[in-house]
Coordinates of N, CA, C and O in Angstrom, one line a residue:
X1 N -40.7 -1.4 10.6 CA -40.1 -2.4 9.8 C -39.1 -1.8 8.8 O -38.1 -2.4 8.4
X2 N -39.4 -0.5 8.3 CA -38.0 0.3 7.6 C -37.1 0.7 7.9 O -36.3 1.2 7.1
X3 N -36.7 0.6 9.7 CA -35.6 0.9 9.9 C -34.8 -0.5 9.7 O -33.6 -0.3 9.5
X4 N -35.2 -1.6 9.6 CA -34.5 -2.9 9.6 C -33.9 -2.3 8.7 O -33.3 -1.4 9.1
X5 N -33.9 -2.5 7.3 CA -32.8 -2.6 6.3 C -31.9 -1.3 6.1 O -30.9 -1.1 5.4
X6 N -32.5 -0.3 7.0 CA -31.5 0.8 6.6 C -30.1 0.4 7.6 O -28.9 0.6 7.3
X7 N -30.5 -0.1 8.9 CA -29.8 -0.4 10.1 C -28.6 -1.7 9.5 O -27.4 -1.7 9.8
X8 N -29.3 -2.9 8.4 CA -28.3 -4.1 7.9 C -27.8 -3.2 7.2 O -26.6 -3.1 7.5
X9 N -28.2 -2.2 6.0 CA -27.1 -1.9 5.1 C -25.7 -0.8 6.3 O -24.5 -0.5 6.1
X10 N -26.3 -0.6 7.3 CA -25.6 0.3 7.9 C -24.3 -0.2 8.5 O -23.4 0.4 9.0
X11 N -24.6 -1.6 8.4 CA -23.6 -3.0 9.3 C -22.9 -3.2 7.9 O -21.7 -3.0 8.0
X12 N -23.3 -3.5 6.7 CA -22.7 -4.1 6.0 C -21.9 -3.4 5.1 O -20.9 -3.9 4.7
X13 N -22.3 -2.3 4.7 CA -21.8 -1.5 3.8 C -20.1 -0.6 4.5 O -19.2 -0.1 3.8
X14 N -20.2 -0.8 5.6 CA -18.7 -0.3 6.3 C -17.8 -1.9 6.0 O -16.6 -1.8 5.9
X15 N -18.4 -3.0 5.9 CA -17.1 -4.4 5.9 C -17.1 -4.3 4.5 O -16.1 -4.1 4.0
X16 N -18.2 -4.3 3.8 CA -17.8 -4.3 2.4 C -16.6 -2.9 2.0 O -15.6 -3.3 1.4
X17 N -16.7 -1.7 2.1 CA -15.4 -1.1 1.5 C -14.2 -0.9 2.7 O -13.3 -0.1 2.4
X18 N -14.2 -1.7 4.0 CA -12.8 -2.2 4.2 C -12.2 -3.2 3.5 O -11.1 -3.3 3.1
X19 N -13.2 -4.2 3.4 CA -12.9 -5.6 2.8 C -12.1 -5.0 1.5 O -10.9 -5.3 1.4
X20 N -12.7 -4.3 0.5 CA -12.2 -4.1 -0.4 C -11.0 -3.0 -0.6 O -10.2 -2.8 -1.6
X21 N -11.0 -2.2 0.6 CA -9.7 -1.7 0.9 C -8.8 -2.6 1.6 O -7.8 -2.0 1.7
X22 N -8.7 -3.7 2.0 CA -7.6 -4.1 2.1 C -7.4 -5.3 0.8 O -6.3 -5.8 0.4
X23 N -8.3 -5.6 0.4 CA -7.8 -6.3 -1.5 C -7.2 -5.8 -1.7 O -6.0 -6.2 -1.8
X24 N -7.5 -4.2 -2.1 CA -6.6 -3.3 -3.0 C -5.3 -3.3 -2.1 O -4.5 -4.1 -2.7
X25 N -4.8 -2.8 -1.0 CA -3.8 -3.2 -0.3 C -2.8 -4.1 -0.2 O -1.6 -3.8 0.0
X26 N -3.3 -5.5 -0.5 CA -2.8 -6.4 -0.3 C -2.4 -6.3 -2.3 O -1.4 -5.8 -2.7
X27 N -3.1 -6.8 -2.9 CA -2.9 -6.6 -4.2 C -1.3 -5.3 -4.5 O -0.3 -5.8 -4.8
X28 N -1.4 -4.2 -4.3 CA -0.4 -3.6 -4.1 C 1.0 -4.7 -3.1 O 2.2 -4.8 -3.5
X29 N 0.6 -5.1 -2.0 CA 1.7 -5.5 -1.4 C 2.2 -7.0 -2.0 O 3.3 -7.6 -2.0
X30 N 1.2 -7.4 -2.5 CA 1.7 -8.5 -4.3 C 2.7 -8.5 -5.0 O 3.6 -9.3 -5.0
X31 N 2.4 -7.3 -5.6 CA 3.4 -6.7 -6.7 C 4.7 -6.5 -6.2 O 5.7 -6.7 -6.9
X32 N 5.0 -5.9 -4.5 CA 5.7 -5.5 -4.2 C 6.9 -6.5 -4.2 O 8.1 -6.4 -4.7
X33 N 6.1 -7.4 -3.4 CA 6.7 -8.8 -3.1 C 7.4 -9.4 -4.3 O 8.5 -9.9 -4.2
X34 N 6.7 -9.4 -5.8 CA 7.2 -10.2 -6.6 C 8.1 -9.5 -6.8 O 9.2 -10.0 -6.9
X35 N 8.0 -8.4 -6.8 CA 9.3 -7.3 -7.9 C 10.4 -7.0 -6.6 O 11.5 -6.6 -6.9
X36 N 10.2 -7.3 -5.3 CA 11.2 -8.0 -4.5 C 11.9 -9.0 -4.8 O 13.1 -8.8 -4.9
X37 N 11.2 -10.3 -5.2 CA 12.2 -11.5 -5.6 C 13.0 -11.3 -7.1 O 14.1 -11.6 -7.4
X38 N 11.6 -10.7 -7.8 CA 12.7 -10.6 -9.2 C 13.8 -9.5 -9.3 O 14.9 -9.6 -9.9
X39 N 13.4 -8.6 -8.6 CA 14.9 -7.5 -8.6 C 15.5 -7.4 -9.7 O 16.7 -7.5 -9.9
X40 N 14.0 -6.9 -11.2 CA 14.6 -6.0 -12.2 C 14.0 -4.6 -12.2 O 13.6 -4.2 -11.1
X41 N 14.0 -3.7 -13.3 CA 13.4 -2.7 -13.0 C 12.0 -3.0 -14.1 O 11.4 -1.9 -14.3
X42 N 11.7 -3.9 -14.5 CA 10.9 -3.9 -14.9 C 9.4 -4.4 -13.9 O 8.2 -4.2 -14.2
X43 N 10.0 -5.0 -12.9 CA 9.0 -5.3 -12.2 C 8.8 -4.2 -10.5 O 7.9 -4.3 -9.6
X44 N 9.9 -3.4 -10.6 CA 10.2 -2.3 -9.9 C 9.1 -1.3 -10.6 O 8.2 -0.8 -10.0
X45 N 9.3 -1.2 -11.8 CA 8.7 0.0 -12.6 C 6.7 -0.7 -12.4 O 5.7 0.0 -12.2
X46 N 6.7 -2.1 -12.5 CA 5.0 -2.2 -12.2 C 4.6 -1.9 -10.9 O 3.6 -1.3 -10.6
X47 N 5.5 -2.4 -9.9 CA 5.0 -2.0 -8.5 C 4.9 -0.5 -8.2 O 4.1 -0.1 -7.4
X48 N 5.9 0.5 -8.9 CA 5.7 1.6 -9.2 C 4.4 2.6 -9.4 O 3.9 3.5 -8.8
X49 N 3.9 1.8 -10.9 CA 2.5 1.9 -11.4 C 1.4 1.2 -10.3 O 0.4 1.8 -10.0
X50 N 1.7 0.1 -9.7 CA 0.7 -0.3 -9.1 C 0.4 0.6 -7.9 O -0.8 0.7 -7.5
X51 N 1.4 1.3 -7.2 CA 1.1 1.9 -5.6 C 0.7 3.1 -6.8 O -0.6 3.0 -6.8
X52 N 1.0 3.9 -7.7 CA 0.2 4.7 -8.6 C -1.0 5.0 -8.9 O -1.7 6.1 -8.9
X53 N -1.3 3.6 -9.1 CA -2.8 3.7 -9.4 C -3.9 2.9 -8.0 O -5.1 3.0 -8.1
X54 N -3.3 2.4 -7.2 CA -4.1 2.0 -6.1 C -4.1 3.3 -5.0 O -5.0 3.3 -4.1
X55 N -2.9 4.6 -5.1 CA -3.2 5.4 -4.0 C -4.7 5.6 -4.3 O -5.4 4.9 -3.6
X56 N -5.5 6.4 -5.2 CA -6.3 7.0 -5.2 C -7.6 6.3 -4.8 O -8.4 6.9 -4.2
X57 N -7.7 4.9 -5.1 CA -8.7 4.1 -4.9 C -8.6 3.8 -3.4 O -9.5 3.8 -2.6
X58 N -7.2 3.5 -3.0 CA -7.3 3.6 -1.6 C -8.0 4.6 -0.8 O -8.9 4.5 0.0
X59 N -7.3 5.7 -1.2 CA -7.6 7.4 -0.6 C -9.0 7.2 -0.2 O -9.5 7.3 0.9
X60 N -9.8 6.9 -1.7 CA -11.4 7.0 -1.9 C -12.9 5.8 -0.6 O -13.9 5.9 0.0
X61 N -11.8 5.0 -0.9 CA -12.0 3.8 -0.2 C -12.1 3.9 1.4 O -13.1 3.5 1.9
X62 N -11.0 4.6 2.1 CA -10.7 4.2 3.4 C -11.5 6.0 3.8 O -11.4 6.4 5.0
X63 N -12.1 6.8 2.8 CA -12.7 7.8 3.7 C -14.2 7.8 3.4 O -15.0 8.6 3.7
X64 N -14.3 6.5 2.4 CA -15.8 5.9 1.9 C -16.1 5.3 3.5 O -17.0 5.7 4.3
X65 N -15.2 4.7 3.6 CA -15.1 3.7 5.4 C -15.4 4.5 6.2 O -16.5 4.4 6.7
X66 N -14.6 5.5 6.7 CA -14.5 6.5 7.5 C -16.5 6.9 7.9 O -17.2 6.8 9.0
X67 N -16.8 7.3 6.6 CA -18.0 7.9 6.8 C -19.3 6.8 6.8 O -20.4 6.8 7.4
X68 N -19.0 6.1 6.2 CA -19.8 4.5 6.5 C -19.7 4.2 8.2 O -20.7 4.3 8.9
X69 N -18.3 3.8 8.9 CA -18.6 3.2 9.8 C -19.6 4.6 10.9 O -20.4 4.3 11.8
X70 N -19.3 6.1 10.6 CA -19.8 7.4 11.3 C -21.3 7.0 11.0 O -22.1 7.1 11.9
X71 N -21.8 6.6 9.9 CA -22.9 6.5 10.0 C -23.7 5.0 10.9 O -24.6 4.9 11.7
X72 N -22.8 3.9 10.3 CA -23.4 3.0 11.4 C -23.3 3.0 13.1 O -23.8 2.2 13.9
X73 N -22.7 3.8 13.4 CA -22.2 4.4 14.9 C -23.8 4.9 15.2 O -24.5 4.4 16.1
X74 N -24.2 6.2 14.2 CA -25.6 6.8 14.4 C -26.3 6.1 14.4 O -26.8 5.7 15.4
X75 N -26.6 5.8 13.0 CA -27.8 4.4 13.1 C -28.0 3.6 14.4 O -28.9 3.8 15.3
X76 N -27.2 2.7 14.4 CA -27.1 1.9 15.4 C -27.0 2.8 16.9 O -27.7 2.1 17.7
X77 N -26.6 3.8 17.4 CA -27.1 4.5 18.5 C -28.4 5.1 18.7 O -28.4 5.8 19.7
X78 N -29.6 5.0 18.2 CA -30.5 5.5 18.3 C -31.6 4.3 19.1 O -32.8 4.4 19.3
X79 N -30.9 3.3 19.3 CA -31.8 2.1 19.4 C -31.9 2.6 21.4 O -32.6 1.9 22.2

């Protein structure tokens, strides 16, 4: 009965930090969009800061994923 919950967090924990890698994604492609229509540099200079400060969380994010879904691959192959 302990492998149950190790096996759900093994399913859920890979959708939870794509999910949240593509928020952050999308969020970035937001900013892009606005500072597209406004076409100053002040909103050029936030989308700037925004891909800034979302590389790294992405970076973090999508090789959190990487080794989440490798693990649910294992888990889930042993059955």
């Amino acid at each position: 009965m302990r492998e149950l919950p190790a096996r759900r967090a093994a399913q859920v924990v890979p959708l939870v930090l794509v999910g949240a890698l593509l928020v952050v994604v999308a969020g970035v492609g937001l900013v892009a969009a606005v500072a597209e229509t406004q076409q100053t540099w002040r909103w050029y200079f936030r989308m700037e800061q925004a891909v800034a400060t979302a590389t790294p969380v992405a970076l973090a994010l999508s090789g959190a994923s990487l080794v989440a879904l490798f693990g649910a691959v294992f888990l889930t192959g042993e059955e």
